[in-house]
mmCIF file of N, CA and C in Angstrom:
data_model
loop_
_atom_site.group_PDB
_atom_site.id
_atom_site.type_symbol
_atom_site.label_atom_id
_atom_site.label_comp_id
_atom_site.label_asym_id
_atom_site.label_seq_id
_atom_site.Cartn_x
_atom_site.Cartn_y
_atom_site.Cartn_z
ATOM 1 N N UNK W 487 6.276 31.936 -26.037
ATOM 2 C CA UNK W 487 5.056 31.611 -25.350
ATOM 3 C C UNK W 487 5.230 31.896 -23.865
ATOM 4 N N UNK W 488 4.304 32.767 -23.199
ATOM 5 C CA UNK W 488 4.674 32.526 -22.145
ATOM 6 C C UNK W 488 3.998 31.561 -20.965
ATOM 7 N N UNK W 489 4.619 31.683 -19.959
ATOM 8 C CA UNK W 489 4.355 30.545 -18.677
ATOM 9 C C UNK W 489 3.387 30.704 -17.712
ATOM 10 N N UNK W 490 2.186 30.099 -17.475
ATOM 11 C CA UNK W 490 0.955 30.241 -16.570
ATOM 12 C C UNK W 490 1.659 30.927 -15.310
ATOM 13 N N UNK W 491 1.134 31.579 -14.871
ATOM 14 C CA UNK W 491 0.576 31.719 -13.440
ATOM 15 C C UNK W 491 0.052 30.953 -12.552
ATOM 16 N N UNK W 492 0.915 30.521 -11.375
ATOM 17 C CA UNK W 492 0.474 30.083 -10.239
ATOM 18 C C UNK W 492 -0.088 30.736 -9.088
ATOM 19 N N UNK W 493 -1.292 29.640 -8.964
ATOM 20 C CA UNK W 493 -2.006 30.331 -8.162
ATOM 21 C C UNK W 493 -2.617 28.871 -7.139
ATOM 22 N N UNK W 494 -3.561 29.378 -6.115
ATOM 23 C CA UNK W 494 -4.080 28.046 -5.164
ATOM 24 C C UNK W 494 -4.635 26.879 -5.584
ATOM 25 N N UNK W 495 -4.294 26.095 -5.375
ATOM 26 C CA UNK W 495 -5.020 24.781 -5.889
ATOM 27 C C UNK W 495 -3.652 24.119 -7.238
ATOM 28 N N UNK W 496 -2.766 24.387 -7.182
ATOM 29 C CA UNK W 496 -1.855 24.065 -8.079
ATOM 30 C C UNK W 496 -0.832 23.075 -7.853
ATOM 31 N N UNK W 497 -0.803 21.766 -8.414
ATOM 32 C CA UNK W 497 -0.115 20.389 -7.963
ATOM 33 C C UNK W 497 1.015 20.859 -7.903
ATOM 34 N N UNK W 498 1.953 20.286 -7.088
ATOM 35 C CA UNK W 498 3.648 20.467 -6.363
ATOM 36 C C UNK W 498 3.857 19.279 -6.565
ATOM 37 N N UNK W 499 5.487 18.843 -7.077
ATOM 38 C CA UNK W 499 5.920 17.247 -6.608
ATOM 39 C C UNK W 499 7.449 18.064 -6.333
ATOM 40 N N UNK W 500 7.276 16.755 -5.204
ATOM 41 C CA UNK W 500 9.107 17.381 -4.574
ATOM 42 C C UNK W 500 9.763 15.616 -4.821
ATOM 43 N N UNK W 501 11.210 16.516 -5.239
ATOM 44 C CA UNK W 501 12.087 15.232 -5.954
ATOM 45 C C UNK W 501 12.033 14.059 -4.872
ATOM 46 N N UNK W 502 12.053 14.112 -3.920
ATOM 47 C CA UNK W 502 12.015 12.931 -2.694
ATOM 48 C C UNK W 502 10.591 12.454 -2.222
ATOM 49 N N UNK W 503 9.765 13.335 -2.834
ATOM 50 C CA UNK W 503 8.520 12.874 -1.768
ATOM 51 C C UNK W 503 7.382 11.722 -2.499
ATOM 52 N N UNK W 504 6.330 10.701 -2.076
ATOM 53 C CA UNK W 504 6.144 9.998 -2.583
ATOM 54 C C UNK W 504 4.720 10.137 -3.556
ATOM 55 N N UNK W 505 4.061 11.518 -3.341
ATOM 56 C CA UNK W 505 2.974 11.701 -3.706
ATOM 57 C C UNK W 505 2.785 12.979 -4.012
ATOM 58 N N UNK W 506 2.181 13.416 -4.625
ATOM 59 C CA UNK W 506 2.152 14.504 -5.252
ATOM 60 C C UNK W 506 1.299 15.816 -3.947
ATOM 61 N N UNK W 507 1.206 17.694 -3.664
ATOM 62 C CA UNK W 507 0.927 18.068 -2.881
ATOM 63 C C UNK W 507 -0.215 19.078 -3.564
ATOM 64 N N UNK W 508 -0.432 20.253 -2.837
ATOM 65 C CA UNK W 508 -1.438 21.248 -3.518
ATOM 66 C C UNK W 508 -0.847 22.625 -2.495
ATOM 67 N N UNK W 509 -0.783 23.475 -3.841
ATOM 68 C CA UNK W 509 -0.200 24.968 -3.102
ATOM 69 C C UNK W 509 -1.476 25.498 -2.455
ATOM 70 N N UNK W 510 -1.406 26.229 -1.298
ATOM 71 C CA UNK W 510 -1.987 26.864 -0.489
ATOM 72 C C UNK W 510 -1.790 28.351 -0.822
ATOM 73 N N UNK W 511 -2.317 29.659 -1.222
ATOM 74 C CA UNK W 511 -2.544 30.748 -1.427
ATOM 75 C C UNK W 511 -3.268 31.456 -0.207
ATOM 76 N N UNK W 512 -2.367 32.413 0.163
ATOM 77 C CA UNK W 512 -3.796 33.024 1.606
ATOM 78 C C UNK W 512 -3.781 34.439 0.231
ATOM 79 N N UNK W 513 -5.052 35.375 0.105
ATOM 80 C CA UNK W 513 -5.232 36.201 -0.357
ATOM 81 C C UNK W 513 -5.071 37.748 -0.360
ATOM 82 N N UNK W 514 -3.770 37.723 -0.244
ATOM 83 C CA UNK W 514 -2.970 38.879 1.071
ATOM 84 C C UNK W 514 -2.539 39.599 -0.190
ATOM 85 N N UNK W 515 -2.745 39.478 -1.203
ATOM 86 C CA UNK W 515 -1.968 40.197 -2.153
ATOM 87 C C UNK W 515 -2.968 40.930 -3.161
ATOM 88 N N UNK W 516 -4.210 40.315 -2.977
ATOM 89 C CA UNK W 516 -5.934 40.653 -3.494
ATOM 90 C C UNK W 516 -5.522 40.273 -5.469
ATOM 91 N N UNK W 517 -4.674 39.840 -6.115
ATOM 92 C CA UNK W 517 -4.680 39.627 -7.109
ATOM 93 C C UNK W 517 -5.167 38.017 -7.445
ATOM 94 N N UNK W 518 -6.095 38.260 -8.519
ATOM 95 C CA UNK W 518 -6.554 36.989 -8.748
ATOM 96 C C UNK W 518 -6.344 36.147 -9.940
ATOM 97 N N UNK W 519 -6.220 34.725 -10.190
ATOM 98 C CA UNK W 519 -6.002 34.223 -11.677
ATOM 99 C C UNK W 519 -6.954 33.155 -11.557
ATOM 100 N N UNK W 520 -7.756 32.763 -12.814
ATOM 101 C CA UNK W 520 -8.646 32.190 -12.623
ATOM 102 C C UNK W 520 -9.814 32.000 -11.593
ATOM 103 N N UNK W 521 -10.153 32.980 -11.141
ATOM 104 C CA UNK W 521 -10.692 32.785 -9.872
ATOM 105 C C UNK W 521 -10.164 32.702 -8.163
ATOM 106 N N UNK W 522 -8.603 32.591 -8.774
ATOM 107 C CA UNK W 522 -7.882 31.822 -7.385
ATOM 108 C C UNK W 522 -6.890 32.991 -6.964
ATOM 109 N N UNK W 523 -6.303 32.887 -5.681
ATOM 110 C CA UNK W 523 -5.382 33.894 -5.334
ATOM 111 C C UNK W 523 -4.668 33.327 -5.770
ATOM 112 N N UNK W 524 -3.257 34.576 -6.649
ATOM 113 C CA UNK W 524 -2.153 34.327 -7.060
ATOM 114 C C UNK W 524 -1.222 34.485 -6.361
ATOM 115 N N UNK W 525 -0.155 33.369 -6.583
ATOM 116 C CA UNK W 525 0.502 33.349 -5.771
ATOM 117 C C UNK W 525 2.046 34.428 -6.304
ATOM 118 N N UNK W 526 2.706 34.318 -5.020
ATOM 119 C CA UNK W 526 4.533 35.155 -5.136
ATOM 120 C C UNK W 526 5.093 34.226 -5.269
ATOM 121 N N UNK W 527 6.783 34.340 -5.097
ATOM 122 C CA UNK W 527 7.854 34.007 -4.953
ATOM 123 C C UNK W 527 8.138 33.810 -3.390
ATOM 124 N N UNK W 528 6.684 34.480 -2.542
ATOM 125 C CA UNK W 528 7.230 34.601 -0.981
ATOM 126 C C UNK W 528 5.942 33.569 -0.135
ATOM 127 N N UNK W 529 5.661 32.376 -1.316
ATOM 128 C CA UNK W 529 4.456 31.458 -0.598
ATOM 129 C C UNK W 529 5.124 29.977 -0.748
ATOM 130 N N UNK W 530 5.920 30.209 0.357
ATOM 131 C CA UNK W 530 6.813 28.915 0.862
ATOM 132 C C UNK W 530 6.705 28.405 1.761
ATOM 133 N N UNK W 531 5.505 29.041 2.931
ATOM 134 C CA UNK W 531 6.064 28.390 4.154
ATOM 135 C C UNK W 531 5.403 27.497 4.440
ATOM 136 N N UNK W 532 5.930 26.509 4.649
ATOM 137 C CA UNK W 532 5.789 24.803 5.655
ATOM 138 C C UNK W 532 4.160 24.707 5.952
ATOM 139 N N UNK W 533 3.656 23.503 5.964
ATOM 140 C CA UNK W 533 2.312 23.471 6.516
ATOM 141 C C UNK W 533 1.387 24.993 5.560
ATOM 142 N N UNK W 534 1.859 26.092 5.341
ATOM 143 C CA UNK W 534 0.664 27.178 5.302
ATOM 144 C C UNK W 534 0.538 27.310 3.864
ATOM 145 N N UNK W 535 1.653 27.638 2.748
ATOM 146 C CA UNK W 535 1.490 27.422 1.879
ATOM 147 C C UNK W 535 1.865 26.008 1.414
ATOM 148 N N UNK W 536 3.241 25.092 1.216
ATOM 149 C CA UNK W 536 3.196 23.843 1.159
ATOM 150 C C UNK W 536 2.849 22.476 2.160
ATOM 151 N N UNK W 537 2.171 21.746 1.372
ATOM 152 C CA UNK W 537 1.459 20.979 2.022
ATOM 153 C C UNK W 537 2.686 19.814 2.121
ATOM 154 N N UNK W 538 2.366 18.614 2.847
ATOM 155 C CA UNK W 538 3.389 17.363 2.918
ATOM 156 C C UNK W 538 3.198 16.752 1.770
ATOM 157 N N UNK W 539 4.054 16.031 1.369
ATOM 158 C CA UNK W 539 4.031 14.898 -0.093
ATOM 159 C C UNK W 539 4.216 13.494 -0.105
ATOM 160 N N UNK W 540 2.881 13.209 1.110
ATOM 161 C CA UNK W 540 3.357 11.967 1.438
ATOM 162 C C UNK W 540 3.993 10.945 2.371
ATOM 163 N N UNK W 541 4.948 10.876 1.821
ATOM 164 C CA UNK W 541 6.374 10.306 2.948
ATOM 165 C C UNK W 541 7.564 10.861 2.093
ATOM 166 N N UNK W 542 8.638 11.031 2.952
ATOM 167 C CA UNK W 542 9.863 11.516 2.378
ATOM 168 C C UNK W 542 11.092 10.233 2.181
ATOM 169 N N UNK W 543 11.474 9.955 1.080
ATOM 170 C CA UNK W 543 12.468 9.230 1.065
ATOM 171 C C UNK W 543 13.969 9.707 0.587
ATOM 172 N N UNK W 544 13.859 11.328 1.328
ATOM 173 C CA UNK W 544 15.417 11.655 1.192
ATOM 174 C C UNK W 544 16.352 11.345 2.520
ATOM 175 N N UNK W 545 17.287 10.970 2.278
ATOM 176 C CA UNK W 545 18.543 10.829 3.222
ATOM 177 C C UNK W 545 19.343 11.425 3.814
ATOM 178 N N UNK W 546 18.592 12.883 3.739
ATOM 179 C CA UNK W 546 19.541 14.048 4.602
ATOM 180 C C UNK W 546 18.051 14.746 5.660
ATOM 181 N N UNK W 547 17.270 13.730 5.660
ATOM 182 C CA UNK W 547 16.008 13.856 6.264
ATOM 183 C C UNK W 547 16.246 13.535 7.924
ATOM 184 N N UNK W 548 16.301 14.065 8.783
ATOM 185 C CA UNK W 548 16.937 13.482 10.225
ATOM 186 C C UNK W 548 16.113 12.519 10.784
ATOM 187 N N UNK W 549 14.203 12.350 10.278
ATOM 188 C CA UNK W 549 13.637 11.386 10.377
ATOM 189 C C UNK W 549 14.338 9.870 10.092
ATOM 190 N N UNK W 550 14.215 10.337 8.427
ATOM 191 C CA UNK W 550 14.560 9.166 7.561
ATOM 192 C C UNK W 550 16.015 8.716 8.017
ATOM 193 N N UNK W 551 16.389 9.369 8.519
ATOM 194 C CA UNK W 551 18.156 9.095 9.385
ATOM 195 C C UNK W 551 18.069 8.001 9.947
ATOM 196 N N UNK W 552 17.324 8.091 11.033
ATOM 197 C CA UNK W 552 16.606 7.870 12.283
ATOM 198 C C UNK W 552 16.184 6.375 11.962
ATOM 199 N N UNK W 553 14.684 6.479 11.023
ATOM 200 C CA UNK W 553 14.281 5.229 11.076
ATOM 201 C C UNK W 553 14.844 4.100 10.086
ATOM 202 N N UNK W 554 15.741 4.591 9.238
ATOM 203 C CA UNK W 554 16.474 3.958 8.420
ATOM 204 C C UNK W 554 17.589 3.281 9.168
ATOM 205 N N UNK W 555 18.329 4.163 10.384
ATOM 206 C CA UNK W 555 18.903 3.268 11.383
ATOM 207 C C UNK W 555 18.424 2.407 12.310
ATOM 208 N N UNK W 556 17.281 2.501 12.887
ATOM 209 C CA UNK W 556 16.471 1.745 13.457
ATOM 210 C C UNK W 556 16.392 0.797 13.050
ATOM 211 N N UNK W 557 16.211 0.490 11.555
ATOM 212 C CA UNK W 557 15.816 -0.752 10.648
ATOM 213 C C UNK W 557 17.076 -1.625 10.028
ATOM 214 N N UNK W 558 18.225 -0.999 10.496
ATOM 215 C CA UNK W 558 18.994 -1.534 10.184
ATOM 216 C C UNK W 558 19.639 -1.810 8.821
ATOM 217 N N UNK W 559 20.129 0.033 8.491
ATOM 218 C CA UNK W 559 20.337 0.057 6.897
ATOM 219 C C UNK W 559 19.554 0.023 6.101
ATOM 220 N N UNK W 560 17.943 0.027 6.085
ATOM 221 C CA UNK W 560 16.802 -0.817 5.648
ATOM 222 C C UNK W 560 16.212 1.045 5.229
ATOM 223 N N UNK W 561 16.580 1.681 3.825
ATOM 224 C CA UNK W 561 15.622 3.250 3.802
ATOM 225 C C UNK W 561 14.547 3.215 3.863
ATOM 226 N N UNK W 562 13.939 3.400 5.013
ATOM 227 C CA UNK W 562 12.721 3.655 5.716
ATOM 228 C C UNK W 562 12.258 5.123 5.797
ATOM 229 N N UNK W 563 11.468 5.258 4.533
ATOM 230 C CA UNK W 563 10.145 6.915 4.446
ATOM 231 C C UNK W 563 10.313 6.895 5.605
ATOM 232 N N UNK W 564 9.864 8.003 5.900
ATOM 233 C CA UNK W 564 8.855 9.146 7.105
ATOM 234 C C UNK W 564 8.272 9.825 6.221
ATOM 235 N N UNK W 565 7.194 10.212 7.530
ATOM 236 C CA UNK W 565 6.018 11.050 7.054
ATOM 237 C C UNK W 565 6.880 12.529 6.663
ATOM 238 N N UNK W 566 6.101 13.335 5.468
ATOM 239 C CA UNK W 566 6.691 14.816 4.871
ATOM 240 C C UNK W 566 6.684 15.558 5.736
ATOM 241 N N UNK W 567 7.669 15.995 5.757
ATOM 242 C CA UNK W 567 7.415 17.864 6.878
ATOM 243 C C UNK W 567 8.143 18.407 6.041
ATOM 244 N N UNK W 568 7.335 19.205 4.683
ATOM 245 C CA UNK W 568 8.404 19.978 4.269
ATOM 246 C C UNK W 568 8.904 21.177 4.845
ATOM 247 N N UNK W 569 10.353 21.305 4.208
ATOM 248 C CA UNK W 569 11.540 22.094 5.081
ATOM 249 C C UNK W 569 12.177 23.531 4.217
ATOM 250 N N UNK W 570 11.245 24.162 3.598
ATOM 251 C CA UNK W 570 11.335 25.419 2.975
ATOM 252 C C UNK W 570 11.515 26.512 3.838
ATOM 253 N N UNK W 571 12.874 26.808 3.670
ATOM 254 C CA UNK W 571 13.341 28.269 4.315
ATOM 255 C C UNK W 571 13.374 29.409 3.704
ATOM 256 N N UNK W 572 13.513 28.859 2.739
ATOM 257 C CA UNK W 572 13.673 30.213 1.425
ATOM 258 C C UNK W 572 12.451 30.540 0.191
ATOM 259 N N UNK W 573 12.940 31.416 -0.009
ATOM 260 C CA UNK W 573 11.557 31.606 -0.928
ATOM 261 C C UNK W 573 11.913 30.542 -2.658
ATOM 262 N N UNK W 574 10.328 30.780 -3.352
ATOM 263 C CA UNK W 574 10.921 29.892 -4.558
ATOM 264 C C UNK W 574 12.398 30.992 -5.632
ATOM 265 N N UNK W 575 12.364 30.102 -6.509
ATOM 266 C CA UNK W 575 13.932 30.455 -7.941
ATOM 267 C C UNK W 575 12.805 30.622 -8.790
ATOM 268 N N UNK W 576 12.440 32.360 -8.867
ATOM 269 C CA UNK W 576 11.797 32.506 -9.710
ATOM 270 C C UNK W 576 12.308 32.062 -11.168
ATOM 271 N N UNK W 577 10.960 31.540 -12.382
ATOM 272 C CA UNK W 577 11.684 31.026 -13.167
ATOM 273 C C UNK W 577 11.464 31.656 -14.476
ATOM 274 N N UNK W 578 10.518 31.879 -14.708
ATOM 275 C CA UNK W 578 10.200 32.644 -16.276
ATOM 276 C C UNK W 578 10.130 34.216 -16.204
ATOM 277 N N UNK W 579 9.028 35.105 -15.608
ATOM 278 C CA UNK W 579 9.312 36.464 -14.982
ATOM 279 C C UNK W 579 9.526 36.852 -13.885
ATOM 280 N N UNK W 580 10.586 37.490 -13.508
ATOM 281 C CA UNK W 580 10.632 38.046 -11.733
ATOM 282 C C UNK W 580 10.585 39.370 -12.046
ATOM 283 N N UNK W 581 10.204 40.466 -13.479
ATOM 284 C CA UNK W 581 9.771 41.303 -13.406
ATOM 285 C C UNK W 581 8.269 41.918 -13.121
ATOM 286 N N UNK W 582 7.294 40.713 -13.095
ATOM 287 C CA UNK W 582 5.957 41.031 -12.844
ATOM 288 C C UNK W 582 5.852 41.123 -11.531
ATOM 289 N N UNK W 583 5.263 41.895 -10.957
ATOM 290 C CA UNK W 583 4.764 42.218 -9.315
ATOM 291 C C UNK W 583 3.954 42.105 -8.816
ATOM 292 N N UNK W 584 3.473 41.091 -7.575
ATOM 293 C CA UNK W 584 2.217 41.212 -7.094
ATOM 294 C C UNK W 584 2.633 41.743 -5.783
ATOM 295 N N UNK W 585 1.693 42.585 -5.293
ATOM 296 C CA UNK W 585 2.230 43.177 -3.676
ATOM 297 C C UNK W 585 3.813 43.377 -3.602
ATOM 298 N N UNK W 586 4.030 44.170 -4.477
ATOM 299 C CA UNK W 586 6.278 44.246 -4.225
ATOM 300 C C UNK W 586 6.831 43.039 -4.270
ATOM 301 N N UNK W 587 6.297 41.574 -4.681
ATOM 302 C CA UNK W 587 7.198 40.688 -4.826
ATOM 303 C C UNK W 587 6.614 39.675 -5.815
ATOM 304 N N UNK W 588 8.074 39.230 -6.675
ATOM 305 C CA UNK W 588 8.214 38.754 -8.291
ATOM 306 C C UNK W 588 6.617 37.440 -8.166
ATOM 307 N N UNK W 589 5.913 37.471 -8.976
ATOM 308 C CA UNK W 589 5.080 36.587 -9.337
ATOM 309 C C UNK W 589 5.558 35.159 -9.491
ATOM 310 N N UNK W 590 5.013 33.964 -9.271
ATOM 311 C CA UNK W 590 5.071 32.736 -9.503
ATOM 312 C C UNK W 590 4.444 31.949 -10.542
ATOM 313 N N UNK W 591 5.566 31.225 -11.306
ATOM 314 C CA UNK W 591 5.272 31.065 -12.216
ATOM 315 C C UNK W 591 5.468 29.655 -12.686
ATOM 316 N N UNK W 592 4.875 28.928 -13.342
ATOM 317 C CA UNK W 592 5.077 27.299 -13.753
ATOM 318 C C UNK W 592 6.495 26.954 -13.756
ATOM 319 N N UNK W 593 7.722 27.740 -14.204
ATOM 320 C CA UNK W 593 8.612 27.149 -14.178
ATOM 321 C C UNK W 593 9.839 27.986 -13.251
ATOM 322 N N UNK W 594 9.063 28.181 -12.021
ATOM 323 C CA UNK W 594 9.870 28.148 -10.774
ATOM 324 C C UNK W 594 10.162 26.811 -10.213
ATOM 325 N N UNK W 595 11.095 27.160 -9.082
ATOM 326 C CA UNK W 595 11.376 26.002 -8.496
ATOM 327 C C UNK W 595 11.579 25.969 -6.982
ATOM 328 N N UNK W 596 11.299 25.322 -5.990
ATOM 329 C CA UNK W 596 11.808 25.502 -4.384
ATOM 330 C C UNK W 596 12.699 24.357 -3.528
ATOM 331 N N UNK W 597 13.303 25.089 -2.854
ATOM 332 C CA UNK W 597 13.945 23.710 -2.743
ATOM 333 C C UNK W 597 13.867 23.528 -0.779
ATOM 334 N N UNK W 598 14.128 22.469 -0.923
ATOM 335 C CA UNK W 598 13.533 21.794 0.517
ATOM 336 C C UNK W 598 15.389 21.312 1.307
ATOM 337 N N UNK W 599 15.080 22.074 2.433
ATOM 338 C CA UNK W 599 16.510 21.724 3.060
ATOM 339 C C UNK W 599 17.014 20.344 3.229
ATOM 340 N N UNK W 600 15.777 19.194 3.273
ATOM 341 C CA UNK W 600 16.584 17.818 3.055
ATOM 342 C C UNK W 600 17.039 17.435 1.784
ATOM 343 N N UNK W 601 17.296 18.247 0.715
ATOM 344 C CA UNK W 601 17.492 18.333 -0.437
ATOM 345 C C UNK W 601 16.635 17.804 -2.209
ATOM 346 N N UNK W 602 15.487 18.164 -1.300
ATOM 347 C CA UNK W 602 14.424 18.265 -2.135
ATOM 348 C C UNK W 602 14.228 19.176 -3.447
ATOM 349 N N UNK W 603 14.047 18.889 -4.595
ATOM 350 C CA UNK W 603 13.333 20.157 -4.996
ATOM 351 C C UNK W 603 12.034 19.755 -5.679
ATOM 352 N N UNK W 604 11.047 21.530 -5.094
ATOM 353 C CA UNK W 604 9.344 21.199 -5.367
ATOM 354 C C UNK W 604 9.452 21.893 -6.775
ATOM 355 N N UNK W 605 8.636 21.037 -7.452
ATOM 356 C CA UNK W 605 8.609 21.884 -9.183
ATOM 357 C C UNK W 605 7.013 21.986 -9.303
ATOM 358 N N UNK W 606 6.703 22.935 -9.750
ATOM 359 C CA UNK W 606 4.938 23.183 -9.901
ATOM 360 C C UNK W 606 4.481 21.753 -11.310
ATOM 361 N N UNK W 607 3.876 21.066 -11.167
ATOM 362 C CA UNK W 607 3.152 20.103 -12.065
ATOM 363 C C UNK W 607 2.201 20.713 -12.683
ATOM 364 N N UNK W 608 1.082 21.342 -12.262
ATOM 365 C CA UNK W 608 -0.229 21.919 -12.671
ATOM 366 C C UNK W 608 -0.301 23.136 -11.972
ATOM 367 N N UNK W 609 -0.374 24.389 -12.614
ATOM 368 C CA UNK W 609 0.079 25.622 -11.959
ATOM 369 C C UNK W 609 -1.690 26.234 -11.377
ATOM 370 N N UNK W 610 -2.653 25.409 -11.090
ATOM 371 C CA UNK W 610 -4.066 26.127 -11.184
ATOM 372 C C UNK W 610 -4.663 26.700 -11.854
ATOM 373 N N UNK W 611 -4.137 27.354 -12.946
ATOM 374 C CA UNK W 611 -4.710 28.551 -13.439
ATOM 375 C C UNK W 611 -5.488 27.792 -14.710
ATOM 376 N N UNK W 612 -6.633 27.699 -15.161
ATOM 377 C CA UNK W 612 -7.114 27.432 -16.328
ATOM 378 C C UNK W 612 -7.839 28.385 -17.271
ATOM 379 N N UNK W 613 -7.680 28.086 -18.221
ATOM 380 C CA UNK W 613 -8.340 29.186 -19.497
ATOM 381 C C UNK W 613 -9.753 28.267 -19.951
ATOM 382 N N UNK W 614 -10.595 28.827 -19.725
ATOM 383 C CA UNK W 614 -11.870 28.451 -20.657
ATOM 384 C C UNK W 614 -12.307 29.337 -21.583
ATOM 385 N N UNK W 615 -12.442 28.934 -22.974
ATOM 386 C CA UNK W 615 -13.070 29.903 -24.093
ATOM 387 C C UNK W 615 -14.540 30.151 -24.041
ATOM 388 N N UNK W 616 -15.092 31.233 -24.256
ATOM 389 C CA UNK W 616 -16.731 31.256 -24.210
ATOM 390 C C UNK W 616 -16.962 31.440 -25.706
ATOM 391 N N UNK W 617 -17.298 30.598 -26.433
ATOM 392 C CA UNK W 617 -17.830 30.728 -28.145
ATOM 393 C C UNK W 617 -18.890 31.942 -28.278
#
């Protein structure tokens, strides 16, 4: 069977963060799924394609460093800034191509330098049958 296509509007949860996010697609690649721009392997970056998740309760977070010392040992969230440098681990095909780079797919994965990782929940893409 194979694995949806991700595309804009598609739920993200990152292992540390407290709430779930929504992928951002800019339409630079003109391929579409369901209506929506599809996304690459190269729609990682901070704020433009991933959104925050919340508050972050990882510990290699220099926030969460911070206000967790402040509080006195006490792990104290901060607000998300996710920290994606790299592109996603493509996961089912990295032979399909959109614009010269591997397609994104439900069971990719990204990982966030405070040692996060974002896993797609709901990849956007829906199928409706017309009878």
């Amino acid at each position: 069977m194979s694995c949806p296509q991700v595309c804009t509007g598609a739920t993200l949860q990152c292992s540390f963060g407290a709430a779930p996010s929504v992928l951002n697609v800019l339409p630079l690649n003109r391929v579409m799924t369901s209506n929506m721009p599809a996304a690459t392997i190269m729609d990682h970056i901070p704020l433009l394609n991933i959104l925050p998740f919340g508050v972050c309760m990882s510990t290699a977070n220099p926030m969460v460093i911070a206000a967790t010392a402040a509080a006195l040992g006490v792990l104290t969230p901060m607000p998300c800034i996710p920290a994606t440098a790299a592109p996603w681990i493509a996961g089912g095909a990295p032979t399909v191509l959109l614009g010269s780079m591997p397609a994104l797919d439900a069971n990719s994965t990204l990982m966030c330098s405070w040692a996060g990782v974002i896993k797609v929940g709901m990849p956007g893409q829906v199928q409706t049958l017309i009878p």
